[in-house]
Tab-separated table of C-alpha atoms in Angstrom:
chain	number	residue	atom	x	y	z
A	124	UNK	CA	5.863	0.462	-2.784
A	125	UNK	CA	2.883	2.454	-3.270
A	126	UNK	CA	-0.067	1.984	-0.339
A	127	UNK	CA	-2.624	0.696	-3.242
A	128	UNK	CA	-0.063	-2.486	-3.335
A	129	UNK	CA	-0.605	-3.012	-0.107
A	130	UNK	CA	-4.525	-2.970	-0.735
A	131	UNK	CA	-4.430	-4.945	-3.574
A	132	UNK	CA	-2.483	-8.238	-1.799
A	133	UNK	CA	-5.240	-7.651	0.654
A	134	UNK	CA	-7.756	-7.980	-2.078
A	135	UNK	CA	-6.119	-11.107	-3.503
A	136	UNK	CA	-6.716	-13.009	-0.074
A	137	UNK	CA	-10.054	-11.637	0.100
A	138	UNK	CA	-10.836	-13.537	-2.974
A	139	UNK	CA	-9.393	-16.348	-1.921
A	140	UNK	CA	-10.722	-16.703	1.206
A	141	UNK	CA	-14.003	-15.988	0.606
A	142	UNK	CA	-15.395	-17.027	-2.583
A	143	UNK	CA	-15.633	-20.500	-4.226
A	144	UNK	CA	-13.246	-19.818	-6.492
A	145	UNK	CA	-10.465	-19.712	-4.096
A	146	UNK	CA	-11.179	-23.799	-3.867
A	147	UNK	CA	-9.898	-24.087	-7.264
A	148	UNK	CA	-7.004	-21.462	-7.512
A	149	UNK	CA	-5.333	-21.892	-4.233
A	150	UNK	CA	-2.273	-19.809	-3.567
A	151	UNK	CA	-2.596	-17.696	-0.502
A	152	UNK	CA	0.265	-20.108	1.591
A	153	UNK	CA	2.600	-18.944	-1.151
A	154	UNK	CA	2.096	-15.925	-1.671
A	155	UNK	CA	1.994	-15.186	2.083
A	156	UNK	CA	5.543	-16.526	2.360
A	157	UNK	CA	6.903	-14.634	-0.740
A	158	UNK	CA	5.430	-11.256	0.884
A	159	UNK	CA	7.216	-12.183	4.203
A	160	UNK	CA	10.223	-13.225	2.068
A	161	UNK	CA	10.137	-9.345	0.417
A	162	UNK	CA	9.884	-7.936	3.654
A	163	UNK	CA	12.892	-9.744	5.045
A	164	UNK	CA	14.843	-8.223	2.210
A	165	UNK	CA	13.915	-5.204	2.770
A	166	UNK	CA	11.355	-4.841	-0.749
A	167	UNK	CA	8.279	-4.632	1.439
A	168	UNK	CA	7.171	-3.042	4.849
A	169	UNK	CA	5.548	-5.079	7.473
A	170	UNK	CA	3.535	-1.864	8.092
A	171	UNK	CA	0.594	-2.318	6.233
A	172	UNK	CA	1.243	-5.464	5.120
A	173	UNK	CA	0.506	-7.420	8.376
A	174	UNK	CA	-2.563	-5.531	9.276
A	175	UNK	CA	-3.837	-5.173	5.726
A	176	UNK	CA	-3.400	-8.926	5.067
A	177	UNK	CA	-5.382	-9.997	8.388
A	178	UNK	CA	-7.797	-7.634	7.395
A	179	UNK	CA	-8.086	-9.402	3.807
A	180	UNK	CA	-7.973	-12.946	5.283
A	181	UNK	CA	-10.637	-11.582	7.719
A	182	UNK	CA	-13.181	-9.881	5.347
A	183	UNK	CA	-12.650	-13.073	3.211
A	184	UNK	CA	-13.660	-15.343	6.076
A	185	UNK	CA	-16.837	-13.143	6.683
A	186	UNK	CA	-17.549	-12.954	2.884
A	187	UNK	CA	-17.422	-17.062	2.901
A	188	UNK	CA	-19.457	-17.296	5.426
A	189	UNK	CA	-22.475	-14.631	4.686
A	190	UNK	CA	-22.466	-16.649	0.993
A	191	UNK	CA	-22.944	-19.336	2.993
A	192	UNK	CA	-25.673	-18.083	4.495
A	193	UNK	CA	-27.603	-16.486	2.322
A	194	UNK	CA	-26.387	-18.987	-1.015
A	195	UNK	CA	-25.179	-22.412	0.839
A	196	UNK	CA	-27.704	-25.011	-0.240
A	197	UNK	CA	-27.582	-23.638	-3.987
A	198	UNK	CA	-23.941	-23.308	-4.123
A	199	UNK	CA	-22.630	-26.319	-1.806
A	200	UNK	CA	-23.616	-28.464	-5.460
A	201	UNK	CA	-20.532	-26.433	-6.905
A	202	UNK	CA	-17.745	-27.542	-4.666
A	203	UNK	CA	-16.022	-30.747	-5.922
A	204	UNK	CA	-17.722	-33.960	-3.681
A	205	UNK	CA	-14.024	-34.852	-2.500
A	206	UNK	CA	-13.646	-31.570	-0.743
A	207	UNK	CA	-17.216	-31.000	0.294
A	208	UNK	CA	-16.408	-34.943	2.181
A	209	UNK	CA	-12.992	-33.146	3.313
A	210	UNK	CA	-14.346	-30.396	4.910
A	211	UNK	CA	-17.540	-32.042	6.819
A	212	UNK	CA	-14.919	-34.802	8.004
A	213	UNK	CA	-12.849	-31.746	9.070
A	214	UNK	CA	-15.489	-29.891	11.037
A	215	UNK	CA	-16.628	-33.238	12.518
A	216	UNK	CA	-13.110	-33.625	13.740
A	217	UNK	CA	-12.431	-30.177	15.002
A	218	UNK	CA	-15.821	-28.487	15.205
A	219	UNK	CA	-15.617	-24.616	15.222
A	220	UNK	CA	-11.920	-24.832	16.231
A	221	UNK	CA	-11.345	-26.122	12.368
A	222	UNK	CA	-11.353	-22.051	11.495
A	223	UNK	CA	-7.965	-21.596	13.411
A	224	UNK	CA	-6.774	-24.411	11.716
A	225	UNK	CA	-8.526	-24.143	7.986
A	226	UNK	CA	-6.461	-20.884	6.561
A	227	UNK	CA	-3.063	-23.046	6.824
A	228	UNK	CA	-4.926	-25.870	4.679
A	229	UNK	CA	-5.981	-24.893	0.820
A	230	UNK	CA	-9.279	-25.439	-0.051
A	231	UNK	CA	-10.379	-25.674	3.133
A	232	UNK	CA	-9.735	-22.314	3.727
A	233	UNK	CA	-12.378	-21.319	1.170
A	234	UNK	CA	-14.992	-24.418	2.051
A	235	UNK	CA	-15.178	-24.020	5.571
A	236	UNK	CA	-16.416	-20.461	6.322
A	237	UNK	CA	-19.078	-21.368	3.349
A	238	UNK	CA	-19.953	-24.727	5.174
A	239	UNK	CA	-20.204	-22.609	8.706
A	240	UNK	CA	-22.610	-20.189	7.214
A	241	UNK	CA	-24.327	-22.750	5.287
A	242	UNK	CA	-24.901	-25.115	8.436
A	243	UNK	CA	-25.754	-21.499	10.302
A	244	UNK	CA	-23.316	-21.614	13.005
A	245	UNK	CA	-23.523	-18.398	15.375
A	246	UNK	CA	-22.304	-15.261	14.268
A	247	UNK	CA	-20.193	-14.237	17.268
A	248	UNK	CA	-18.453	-17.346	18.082
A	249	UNK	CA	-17.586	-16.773	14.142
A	250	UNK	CA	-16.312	-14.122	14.142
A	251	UNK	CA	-14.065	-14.770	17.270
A	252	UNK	CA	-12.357	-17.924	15.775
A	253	UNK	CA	-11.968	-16.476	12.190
A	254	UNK	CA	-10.514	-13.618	13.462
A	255	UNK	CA	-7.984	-15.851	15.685
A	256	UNK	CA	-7.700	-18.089	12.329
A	257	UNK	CA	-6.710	-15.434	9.977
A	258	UNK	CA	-4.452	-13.961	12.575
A	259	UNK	CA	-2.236	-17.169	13.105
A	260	UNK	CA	-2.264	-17.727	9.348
A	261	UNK	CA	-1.343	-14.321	7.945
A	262	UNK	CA	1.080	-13.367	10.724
A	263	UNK	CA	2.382	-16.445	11.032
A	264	UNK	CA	3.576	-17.471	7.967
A	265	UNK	CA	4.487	-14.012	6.472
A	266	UNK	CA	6.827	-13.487	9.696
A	267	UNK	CA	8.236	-16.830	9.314
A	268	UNK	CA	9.248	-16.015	5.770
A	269	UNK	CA	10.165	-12.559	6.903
A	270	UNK	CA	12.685	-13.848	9.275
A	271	UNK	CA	14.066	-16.514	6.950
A	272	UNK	CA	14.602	-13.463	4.672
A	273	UNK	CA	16.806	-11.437	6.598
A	274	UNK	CA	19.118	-13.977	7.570
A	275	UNK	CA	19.246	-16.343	4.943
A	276	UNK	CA	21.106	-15.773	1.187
A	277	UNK	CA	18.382	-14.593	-1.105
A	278	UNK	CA	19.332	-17.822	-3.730
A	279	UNK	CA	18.471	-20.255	-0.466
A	280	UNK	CA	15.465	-18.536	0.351
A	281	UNK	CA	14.029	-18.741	-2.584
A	282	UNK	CA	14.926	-22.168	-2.801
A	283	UNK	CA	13.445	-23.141	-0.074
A	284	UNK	CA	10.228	-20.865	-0.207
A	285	UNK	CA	9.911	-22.943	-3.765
A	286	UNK	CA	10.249	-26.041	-2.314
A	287	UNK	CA	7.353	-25.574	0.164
A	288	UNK	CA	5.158	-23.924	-2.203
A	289	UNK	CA	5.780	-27.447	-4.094
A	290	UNK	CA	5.459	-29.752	-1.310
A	291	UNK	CA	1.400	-30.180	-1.509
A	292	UNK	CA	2.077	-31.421	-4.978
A	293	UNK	CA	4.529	-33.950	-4.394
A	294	UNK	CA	2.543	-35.365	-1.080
A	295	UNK	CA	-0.242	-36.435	-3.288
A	296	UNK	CA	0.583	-39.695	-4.793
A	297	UNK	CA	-1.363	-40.869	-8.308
A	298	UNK	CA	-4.602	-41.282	-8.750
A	299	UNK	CA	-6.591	-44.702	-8.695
């Protein structure tokens, strides 16, 4: 695969990550375990795609949280109410440790850096945790998949990659 591939699944985390959007298409859980799936069969290289993916997780945390700075009380209106009450219950649970913990959740992924520039939390201690967040998340679940791809059947894999991408939709029951 051509380097500019590479760039471009980097990009698609980016937006993701860091702009509203990303609340309302969420996808990066999946598509970080069919990349790690591809590499495990050999389609895809781990080198770039494990650095260039933090890097796009990363940049997408720091673009969520400078629009949260510089946009947060005009744009926190946009968020659905549900998930703006999901996220501050988060942080109030977790406080700044909810950015090691927010990539592996969607939505909150994308709410949470806004909310933390929005609120104005420091810089540094920012940047520290998102980069610790976006490590665990990328890394994590693209090496998972990666290792489930060499030594499983491709037909299982994909099965069961399928099934997870699935499961946030089955564990919400009906509406009231």
């Amino acid at each position: 695969m051509s380097l500019w591939t590479y760039f471009l699944l980097a990009l698609l985390l980016v937006l993701e990550v860091g702009f509203p959007f990303g609340v309302f298409v969420p996808g990066g859980d999946t598509l970080l375990l069919a990349l790690g799936a591809l590499a495990g069969e050999g389609r895809l290289s781990l080198f770039p795609l494990l650095p260039l993916l933090f890097l796009g997780s990363y940049l997408g945390h720091g673009v969520g949280y400078g629009l949260g700075r510089i946009l947060g009380p005009k744009l926190l209106g946009r968020f659905p109410e549900s998930l703006r009450q999901r996220a501050a219950r988060f942080l109030n649970r977790f406080g700044p440790s909810a950015l090691l913990l927010a990539p592996f959740v969607p939505g909150l992924r994308t709410a949470v850096p806004f909310l933390l520039g929005t609120v104005g939390f420091p810089w540094l201690p920012y940047l520290l945790l998102a980069a610790s967040g976006s490590l665990l998340w990328t890394q994590g679940l693209v090496l998972f998949a990666y290792f489930l791809g060499e030594r499983l059947p491709a037909w299982l894999l994909w099965s069961v990659l399928l099934l997870l991408a699935l499961l946030p939709l089955l564990r919400r029951g009906p509406k009231a």
